[in-house]
Coordinates of C-alpha atoms in Angstrom, one line a residue:
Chain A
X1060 CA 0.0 0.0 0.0
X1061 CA 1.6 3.2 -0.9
X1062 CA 0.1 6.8 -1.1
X1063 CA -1.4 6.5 -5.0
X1064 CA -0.2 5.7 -8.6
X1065 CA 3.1 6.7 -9.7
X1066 CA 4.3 7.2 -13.0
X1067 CA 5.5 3.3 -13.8
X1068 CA 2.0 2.3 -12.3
X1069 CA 0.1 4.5 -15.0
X1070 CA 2.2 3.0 -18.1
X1071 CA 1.6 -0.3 -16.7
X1072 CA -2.4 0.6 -16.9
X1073 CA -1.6 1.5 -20.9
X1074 CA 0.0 -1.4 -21.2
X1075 CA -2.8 -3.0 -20.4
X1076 CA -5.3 -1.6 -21.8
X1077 CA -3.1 -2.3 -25.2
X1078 CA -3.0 -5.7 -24.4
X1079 CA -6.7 -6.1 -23.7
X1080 CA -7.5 -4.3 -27.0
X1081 CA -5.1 -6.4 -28.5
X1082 CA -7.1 -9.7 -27.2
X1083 CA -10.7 -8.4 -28.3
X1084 CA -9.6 -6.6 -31.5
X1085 CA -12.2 -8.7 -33.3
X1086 CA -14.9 -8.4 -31.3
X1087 CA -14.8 -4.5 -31.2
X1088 CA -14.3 -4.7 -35.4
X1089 CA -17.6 -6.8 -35.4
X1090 CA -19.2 -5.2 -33.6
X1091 CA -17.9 -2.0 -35.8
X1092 CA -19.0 -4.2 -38.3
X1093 CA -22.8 -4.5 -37.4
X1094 CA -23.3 -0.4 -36.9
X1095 CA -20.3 1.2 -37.8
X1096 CA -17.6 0.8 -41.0
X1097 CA -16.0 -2.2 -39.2
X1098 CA -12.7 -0.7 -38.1
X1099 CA -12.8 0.4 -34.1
X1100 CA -10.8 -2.4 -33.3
X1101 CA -7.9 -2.4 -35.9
X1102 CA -7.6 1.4 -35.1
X1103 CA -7.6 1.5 -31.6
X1104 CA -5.0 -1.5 -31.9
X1105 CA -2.7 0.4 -34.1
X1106 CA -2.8 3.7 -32.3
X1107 CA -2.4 1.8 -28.8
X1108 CA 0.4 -0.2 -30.2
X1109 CA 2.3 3.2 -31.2
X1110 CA 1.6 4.5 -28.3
X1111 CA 3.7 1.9 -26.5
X1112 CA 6.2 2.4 -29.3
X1113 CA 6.8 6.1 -28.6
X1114 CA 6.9 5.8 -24.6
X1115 CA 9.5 3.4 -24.8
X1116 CA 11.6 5.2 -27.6
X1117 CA 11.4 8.4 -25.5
X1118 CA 10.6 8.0 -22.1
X1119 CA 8.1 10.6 -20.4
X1120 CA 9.3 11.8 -16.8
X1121 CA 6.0 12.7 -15.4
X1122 CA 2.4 11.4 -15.5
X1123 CA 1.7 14.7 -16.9
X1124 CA 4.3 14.6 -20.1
X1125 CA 3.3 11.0 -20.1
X1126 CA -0.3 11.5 -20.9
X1127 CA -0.2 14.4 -23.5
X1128 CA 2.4 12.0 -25.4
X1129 CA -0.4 9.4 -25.4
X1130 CA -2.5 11.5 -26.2
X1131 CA -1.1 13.0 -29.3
X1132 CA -0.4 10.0 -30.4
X1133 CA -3.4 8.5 -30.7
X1134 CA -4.7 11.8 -32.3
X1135 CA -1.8 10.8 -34.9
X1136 CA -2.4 7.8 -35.3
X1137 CA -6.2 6.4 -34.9
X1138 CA -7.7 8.6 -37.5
X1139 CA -12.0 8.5 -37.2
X1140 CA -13.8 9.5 -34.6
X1141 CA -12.3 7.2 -32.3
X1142 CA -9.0 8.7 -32.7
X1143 CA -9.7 12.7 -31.3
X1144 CA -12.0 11.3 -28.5
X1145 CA -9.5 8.9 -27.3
X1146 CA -6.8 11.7 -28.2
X1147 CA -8.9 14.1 -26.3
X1148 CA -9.6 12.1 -23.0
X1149 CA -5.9 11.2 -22.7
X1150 CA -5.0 15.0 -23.1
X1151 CA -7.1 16.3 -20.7
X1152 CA -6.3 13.4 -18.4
X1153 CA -2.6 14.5 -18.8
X1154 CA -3.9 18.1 -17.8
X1155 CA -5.5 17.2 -14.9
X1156 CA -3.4 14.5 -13.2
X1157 CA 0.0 16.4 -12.5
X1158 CA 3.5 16.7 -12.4
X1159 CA 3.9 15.0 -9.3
X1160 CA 3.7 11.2 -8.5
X1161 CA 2.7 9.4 -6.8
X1162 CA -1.0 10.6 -7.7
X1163 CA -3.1 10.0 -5.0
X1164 CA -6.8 8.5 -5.6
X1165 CA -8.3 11.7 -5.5
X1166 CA -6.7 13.2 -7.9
X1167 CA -6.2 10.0 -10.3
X1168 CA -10.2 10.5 -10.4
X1169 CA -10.3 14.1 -11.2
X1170 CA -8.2 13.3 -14.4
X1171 CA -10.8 10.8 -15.4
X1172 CA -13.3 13.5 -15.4
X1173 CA -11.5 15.7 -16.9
X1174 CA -10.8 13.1 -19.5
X1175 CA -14.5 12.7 -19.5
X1176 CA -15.2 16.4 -20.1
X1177 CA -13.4 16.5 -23.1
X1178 CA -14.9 13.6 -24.4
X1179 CA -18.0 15.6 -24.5
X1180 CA -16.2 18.4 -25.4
X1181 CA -15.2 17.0 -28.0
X1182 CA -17.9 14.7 -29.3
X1183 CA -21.0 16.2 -27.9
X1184 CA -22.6 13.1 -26.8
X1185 CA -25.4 13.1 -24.0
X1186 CA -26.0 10.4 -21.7
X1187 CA -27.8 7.6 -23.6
X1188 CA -26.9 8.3 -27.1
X1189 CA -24.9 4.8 -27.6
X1190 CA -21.6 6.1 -27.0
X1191 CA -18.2 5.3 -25.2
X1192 CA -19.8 7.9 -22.7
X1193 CA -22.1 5.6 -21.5
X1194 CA -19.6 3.3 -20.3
X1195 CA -17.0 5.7 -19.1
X1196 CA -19.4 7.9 -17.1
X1197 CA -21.0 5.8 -14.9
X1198 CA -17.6 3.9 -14.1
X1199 CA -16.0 7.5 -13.1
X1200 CA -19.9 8.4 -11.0
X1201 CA -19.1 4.9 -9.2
X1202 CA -15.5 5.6 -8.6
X1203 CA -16.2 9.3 -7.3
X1204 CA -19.1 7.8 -5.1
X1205 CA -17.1 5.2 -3.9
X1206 CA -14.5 7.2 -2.7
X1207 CA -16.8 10.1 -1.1
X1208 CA -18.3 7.2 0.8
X1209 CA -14.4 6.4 2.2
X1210 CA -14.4 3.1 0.6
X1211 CA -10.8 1.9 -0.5
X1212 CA -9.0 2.1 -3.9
X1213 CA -9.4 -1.3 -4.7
X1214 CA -13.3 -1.6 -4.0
X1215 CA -14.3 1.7 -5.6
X1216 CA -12.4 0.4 -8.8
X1217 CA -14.3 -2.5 -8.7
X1218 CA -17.3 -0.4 -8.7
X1219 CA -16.1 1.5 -11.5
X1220 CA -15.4 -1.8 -13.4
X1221 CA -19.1 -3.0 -12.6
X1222 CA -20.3 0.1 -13.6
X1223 CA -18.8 0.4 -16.8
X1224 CA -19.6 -3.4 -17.4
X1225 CA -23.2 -2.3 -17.2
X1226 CA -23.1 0.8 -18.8
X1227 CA -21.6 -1.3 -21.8
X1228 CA -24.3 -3.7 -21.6
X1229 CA -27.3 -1.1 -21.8
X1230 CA -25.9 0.7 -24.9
X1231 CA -27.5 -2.3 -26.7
X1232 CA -31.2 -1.1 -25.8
X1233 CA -30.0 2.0 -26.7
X1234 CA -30.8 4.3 -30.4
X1235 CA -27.7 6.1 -31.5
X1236 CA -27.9 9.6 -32.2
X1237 CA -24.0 10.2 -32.7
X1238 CA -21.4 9.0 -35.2
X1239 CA -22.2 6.6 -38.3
X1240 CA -24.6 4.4 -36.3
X1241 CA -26.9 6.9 -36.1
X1242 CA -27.8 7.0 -40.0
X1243 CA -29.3 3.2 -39.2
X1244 CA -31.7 5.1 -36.5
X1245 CA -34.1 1.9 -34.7
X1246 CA -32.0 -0.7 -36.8
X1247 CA -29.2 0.7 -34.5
X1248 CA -31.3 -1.0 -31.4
X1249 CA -29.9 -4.3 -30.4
X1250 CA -26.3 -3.9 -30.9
X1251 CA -23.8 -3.0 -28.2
X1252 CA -21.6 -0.1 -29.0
X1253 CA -17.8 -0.4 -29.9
X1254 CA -16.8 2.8 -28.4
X1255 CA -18.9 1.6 -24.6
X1256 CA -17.2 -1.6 -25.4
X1257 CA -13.5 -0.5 -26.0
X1258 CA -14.3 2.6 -22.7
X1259 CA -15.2 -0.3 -20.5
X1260 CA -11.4 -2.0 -21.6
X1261 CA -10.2 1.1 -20.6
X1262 CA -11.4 0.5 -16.9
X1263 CA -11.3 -2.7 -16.5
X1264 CA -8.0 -2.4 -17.4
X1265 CA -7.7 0.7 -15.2
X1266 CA -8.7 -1.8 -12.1
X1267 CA -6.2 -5.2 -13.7
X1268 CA -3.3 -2.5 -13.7
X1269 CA -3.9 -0.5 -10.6
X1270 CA -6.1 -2.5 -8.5
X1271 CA -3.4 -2.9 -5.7
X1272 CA -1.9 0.9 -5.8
X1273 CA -2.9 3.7 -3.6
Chain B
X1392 CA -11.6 -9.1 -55.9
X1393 CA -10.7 -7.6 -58.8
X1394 CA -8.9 -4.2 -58.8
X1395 CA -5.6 -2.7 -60.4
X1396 CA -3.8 -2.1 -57.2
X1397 CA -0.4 -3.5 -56.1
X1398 CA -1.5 -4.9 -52.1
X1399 CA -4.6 -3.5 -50.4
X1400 CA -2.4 -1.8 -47.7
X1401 CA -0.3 0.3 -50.6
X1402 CA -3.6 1.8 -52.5
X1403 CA -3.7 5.4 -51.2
X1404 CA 0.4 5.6 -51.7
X1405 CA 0.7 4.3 -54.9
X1406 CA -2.7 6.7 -55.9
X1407 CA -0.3 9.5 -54.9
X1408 CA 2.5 9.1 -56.5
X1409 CA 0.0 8.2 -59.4
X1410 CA -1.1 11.4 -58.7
X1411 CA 2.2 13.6 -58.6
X1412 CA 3.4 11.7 -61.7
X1413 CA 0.3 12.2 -64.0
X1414 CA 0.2 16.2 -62.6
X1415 CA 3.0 18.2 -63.0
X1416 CA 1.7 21.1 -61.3
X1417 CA 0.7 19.3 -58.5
X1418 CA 2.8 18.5 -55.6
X1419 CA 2.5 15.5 -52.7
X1420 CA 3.7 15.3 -49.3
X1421 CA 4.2 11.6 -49.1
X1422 CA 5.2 12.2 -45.5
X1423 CA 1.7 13.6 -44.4
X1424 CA -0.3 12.6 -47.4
X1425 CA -1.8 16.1 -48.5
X1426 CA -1.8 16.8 -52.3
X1427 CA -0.8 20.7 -52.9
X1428 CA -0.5 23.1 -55.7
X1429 CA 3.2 23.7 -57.1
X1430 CA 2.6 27.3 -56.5
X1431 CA 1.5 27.4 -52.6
X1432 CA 1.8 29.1 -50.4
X1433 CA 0.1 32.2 -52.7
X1434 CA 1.0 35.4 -50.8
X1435 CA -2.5 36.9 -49.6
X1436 CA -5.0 34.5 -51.1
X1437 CA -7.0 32.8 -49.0
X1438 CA -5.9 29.2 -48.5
X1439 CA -8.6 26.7 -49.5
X1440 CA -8.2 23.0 -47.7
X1441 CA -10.2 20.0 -48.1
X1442 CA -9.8 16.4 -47.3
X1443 CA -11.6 12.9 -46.2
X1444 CA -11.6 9.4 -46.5
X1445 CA -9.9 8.1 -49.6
X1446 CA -12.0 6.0 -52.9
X1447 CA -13.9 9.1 -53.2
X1448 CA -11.8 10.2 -56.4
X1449 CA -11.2 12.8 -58.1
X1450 CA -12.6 14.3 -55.0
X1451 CA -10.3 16.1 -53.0
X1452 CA -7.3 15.4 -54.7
X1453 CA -8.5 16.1 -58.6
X1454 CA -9.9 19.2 -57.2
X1455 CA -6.4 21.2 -56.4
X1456 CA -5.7 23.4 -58.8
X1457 CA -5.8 27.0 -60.0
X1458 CA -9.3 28.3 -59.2
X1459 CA -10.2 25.4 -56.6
X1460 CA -8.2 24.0 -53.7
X1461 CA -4.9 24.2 -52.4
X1462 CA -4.5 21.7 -50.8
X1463 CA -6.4 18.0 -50.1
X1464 CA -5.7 15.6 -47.3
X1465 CA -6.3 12.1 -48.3
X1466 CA -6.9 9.6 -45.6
X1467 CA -7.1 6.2 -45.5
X1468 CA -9.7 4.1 -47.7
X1469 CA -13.3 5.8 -46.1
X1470 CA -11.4 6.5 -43.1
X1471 CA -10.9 10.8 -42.0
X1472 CA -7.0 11.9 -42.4
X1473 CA -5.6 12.9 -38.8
X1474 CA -5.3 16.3 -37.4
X1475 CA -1.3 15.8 -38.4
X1476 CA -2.1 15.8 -41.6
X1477 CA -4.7 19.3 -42.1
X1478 CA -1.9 20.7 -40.2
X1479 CA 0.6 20.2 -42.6
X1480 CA -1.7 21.5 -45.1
X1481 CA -2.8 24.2 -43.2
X1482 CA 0.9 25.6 -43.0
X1483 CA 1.6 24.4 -46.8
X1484 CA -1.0 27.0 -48.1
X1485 CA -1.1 29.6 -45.8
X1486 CA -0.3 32.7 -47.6
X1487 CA -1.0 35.1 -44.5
X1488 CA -4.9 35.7 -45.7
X1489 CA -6.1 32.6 -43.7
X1490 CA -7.2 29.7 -44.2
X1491 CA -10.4 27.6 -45.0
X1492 CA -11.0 24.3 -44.3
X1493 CA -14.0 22.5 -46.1
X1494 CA -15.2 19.4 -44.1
X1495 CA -17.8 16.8 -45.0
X1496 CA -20.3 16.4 -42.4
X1497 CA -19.0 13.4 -40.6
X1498 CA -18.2 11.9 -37.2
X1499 CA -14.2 11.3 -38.0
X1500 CA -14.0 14.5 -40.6
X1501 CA -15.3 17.1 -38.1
X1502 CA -13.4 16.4 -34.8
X1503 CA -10.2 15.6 -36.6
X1504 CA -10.5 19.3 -38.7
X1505 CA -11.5 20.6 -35.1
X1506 CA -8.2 19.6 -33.7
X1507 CA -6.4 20.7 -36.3
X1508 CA -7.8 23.7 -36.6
X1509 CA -7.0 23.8 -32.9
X1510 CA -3.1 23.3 -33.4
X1511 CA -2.9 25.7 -36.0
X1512 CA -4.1 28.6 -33.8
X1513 CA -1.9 27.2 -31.3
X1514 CA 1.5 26.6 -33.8
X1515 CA 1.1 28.9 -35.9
X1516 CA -1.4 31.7 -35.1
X1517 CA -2.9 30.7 -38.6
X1518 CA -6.8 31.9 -39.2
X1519 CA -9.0 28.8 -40.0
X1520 CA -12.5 29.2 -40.8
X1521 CA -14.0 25.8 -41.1
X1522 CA -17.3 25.3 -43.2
X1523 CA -19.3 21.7 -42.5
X1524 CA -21.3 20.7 -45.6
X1525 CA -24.2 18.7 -45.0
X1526 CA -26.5 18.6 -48.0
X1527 CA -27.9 14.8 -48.4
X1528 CA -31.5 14.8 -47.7
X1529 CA -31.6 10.8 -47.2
X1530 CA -31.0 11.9 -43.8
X1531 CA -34.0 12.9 -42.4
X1532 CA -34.0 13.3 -38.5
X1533 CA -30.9 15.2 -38.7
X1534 CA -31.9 16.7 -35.1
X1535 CA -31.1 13.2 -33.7
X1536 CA -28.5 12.0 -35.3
X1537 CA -24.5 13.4 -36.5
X1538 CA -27.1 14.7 -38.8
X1539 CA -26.9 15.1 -42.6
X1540 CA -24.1 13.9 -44.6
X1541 CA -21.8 15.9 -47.0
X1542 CA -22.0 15.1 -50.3
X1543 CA -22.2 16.3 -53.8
X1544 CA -22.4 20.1 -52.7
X1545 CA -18.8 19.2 -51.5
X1546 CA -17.5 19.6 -55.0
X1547 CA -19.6 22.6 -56.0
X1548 CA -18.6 24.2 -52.5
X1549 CA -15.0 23.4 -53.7
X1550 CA -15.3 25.2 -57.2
X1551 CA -17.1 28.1 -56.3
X1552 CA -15.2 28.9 -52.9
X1553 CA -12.2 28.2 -55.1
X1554 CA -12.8 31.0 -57.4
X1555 CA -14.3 33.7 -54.7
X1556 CA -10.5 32.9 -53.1
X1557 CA -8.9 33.3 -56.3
X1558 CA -10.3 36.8 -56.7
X1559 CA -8.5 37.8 -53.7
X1560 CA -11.6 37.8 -51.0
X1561 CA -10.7 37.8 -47.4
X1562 CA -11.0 34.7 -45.4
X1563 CA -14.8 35.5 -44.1
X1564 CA -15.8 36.4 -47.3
X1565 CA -14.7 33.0 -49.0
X1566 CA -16.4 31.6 -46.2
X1567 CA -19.6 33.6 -46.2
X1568 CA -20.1 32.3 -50.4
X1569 CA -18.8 28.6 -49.1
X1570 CA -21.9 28.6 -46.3
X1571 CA -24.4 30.0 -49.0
X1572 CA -23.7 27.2 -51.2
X1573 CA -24.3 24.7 -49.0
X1574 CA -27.1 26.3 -47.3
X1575 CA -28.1 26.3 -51.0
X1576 CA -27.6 22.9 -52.0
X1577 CA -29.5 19.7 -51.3
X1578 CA -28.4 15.8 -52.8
X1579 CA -29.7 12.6 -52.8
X1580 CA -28.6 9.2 -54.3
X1581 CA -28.9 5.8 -54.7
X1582 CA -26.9 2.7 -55.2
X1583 CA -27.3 -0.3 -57.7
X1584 CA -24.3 -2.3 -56.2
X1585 CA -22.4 -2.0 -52.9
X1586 CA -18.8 -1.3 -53.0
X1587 CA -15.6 -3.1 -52.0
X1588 CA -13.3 -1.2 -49.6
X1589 CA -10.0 -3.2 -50.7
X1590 CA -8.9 -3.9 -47.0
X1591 CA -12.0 -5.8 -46.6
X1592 CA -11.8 -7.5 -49.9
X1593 CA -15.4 -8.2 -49.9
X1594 CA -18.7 -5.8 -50.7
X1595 CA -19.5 -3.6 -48.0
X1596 CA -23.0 -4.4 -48.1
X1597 CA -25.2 -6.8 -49.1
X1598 CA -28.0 -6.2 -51.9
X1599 CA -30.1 -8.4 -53.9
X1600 CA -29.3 -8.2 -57.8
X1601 CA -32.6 -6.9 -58.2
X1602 CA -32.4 -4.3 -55.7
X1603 CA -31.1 -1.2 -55.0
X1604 CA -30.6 0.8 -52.0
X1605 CA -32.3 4.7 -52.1
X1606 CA -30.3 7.2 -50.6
X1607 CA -27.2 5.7 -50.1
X1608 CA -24.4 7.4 -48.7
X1609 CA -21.4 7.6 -50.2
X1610 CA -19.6 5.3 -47.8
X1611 CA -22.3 2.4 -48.4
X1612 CA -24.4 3.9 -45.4
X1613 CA -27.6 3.2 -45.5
X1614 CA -30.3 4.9 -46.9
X1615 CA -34.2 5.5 -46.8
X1616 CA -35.3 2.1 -48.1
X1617 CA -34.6 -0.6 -50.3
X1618 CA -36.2 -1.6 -53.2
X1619 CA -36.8 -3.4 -56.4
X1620 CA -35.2 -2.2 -59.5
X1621 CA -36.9 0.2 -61.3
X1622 CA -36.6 2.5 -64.7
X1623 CA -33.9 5.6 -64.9
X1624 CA -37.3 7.6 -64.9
X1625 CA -38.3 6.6 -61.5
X1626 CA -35.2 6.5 -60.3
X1627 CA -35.5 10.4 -61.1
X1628 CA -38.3 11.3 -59.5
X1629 CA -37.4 9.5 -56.4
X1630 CA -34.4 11.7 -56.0
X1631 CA -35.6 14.9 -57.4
X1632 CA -38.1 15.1 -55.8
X1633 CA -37.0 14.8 -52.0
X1634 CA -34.5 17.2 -53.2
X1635 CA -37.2 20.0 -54.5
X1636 CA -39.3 19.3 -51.5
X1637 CA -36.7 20.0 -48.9
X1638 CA -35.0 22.9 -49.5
X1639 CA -37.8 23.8 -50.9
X1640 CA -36.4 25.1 -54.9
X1641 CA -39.1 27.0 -56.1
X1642 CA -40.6 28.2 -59.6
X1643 CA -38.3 30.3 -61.5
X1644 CA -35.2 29.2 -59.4
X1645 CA -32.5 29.0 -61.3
X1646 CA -29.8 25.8 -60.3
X1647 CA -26.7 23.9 -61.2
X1648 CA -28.0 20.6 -62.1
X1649 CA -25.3 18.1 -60.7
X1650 CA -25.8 14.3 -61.5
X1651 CA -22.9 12.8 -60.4
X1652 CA -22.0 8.8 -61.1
X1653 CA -20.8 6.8 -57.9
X1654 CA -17.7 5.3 -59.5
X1655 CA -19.1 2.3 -60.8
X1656 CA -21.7 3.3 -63.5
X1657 CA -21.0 4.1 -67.2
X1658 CA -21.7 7.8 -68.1
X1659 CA -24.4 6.9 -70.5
X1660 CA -26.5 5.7 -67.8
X1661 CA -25.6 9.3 -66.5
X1662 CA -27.1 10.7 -69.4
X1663 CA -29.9 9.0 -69.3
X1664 CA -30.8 10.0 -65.7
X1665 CA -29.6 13.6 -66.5
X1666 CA -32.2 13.4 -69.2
X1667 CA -34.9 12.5 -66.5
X1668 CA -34.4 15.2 -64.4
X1669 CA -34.0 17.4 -66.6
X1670 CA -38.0 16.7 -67.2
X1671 CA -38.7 16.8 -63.9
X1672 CA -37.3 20.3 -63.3
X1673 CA -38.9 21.2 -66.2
X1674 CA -42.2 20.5 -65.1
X1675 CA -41.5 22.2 -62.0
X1676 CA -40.3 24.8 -63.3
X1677 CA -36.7 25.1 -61.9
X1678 CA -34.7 26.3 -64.4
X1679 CA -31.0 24.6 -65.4
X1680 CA -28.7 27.5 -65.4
X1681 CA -25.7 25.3 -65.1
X1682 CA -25.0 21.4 -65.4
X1683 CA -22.7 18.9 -64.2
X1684 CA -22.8 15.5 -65.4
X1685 CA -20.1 12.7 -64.8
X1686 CA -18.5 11.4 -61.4
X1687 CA -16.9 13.4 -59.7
X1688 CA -17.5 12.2 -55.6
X1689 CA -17.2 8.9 -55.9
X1690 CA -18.0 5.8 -53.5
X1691 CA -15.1 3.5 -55.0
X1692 CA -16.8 1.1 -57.7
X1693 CA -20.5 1.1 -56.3
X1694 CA -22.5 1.6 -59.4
X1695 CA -25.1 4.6 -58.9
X1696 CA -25.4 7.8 -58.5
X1697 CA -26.3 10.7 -56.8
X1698 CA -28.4 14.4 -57.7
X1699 CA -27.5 17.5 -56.7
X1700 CA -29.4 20.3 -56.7
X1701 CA -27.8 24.1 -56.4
X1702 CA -29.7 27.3 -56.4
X1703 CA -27.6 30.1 -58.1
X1704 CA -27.7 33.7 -58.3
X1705 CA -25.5 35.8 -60.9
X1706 CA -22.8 36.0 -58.0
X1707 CA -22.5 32.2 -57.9
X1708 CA -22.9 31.8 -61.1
X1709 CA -19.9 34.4 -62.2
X1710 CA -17.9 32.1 -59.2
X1711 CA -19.3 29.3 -61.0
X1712 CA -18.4 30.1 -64.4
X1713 CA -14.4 31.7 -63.2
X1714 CA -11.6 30.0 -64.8
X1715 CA -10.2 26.4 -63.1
X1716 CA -7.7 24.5 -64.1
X1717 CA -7.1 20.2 -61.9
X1718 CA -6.9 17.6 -63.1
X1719 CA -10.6 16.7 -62.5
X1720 CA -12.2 20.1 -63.8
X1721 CA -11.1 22.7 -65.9
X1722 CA -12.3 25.0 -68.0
X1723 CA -11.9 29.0 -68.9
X1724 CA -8.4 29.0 -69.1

């Protein structure tokens, strides 16, 4: 038990999450496939993938340098839609988390938000409209709730990770009103969304990598 | 899968050293994949910058040119270029008067200009002005959805912008014409075949041979409905009139009369629907001040095609009529 995430801690949570993408690279691409133009997965695998490349060819010496480096690259390197919202959320995570490490819960949370934010900044999505928001919002509301409530690290992750589990899950029931599932309007009903899908990766992988820190 | 291409993975390279070979006034940067005139930056024109998915040829690239665009940012197959790239362009055509950047109305296309927009202001300090076409009425609850797609007013955006920047306009003013035309413009089309993306290898949708798909987009989206094959006549009405009925054009309007082929459909068959509409704007009494027949914004080899409909005044029309010389249009010089 130490007193939050340092700097090695966060590039083993982008590990990962690269790894994890890695693994359900298909599944995403299907289900791409069924609402989409079939390429979430094979994006997010390539940008992720660069991403590792880059941090290990130059090394970043703070969470903060470390997280605008991931962030551009994925900007670079994803192309789509997925590419600026992922770009986004890692730049305004990078914003928000610090200099400083180790990053304590608190504040680790805070940069989710902030992540958040700019995914909506960015993307204008609303709760509900079948997007990677309604997996990553709920998971931070469970994380922030959980640690109000004075729960530890380790169970208010959990939380998070049944929370964005869930949040995944009901973007199936959902309509999309954002990005190229939308043109389908109700034929868009009954398919789970690859942006929720890939978010809720990025939490559950949040919880595999950091689970035992802070 | 049959195509002239080398690998699947090599197919937007090659195309652009295709390109800079076939057109020597054109330059590429391979690096960042933006196709640029020889001539840029132009010392106080307004910069004109396009760019989207690539298999939508000529469009972006056939469009840069004297009287058109400056530069085009191709990305991959139906897939937005990066902010990296409409940077690069940005700074290759930026001849202190600003810049404008003309996006399609897409997901990808609008956040990735957005950014880049944003790192030009921050790099460089260069003026964008980004104008969002969205002119395909297949899309009909735009409210609740990315809403409507860009499409055939792209390239008569491109043209006519083109030429307002040519004549030395400032950067609001080439905007200002590039929002009229689209706010101007309305498209529909349809598709007899799907397409293949050549990554995938295999057709992007399914459809029966004796279907087609009404209101396609021009990435294989789907449309209003499907339905059974039917005569170039009907095929007419059911995308003129949409069109008429939405803006709505009027009695004594006068338009540029676009019928554009979706990559995969002979121009005779273009004729023949351009024939067909003709009647119908006839009989509605929208007159044809201008026409465009042939394919121009293409959806790789999906056989189809799409109408667009442009209401004109004699300012648009002079912009319309001003010399242009690419490689996909020219004339007046």
């Amino acid at each position: 038990m130490s007193d939050g995430v340092t700097r090695t801690d966060l590039e083993h949570w982008l590990q990962v999450f690269a790894k994890q993408v890695e693994d359900n690279k298909e599944l995403l691409t299907e289900l791409d496939a069924a609402i989409g133009d079939a390429d979430h997965g094979v994006n997010m695998d390539r940008g992720l993938k660069a991403v590792l490349v880059a941090l290990e060819q130059v090394p970043q010496a703070t969470p903060a340098a470390l997280f605008n480096k991931v962030g551009l690259t994925l900007v670079s390197t994803v192309g789509g839609a997925s590419g600026p919202l992922y770009g986004t959320f890692f730049l305004r995570f990078g914003g928000a988390v610090g200099d400083e490490e180790p990053v304590p819960a608190t504040q680790f949370a805070a940069a989710l938000r902030a992540g958040l934010d700019g995914v909506v900044a960015r993307g204008k999505a609303e709760p509900g409209d079948k997007t990677m928001y309604d997996a990553l919002a709920p998971a931070i509301d469970a994380l922030d709730a959980g640690l109000a409530a004075g729960e530890v690290w380790a169970d208010a992750l959990t939380r998070a990770v049944d929370a964005a589990s869930a949040g995944r899950e009901a973007t199936i029931e959902m309509l999309a009103r954002k990005g190229r599932a939308s043109y389908l309007g109700e034929r868009s009903i009954g398919h789970q969304d690859p942006g929720a899908t890939s978010a809720a990766l990025l939490v559950a992988s949040a919880n595999e990598a950091l689970h035992d820190c802070a | 899968m049959k195509k002239l291409i080398n690998a699947p993975e090599d197919v937007v390279v090659d195309a652009l050293q295709g390109i800079e070979a076939a057109h020597p006034d054109l330059r590429v940067d391979h690096a960042h994949k933006v196709i640029y005139r020889g001539d840029s930056p132009r010392n106080g024109k307004v910069g004109i910058i396009s760019g989207g998915g690539s298999g939508h040829e000529p469009l972006h690239g056939g469009f840069v040119g004297l009287g058109m665009l400056d530069a085009a940012c191709a990305g991959e197959v139906f897939t937005s270029p990066v902010p990296d790239q409409m940077l690069a362009a940005t700074k290759l055509v930026d001849g202190g008067a600003g810049v404008l950047h003309v996006v399609k109305n897409y997901t990808g296309d609008v956040m990735n200009f957005e950014m880049a927009a944003e790192l030009a202001a921050a790099e460089t300090g260069t003026q964008v002005v980004s104008v969002v076409t969205d002119d395909d009425v297949a899309v009909q609850d735009s409210t609740w959805t990315a809403g409507r797609r860009g499409v055939g007013v792209t390239v008569l955006l491109e043209k006519i912008a083109g030429a307002a920047a040519e004549q030395g306009r400032s950067l609001e003013q080439v905007a200002d014409v590039a929002r009229t035309v689209n706010a101007n413009g309305r498209s529909m089309g349809l598709a007899l075949t799907s397409c293949t993306v050549p990554a995938a290898g295999k057709p992007t949708f399914e459809l029966g041979d004796d279907e087609y798909e009404l209101g396609v987009g021009i990435h294989g989206e789907p449309g209003r409905e499907r339905r059974k094959l039917a005569t170039a006549k009907e095929y007419a009405s059911l995308l003129v009139e949409p069109i008429i009925a939405d803006l709505p054009y009027a009695k004594g309007d006068a338009v540029v009369c676009f019928v554009n082929g979706l990559g995969g459909t002979p121009l005779i068959e273009l004729y023949v629907l351009y024939n067909e509409v003709a009647k119908i704007l006839d009989k509605h009494g929208v007159q044809v001040a201008r026409s465009l027949v042939g394919s121009y914004i293409t959806s790789l080899d999906m056989a189809g095609a799409s109408v667009t409909l442009l209401r004109v005044d004699d300012e648009l029309m002079s912009l319309w009529d001003a010399p242009v010389r690419t490689p996909a249009l020219r004339w007046g010089i």
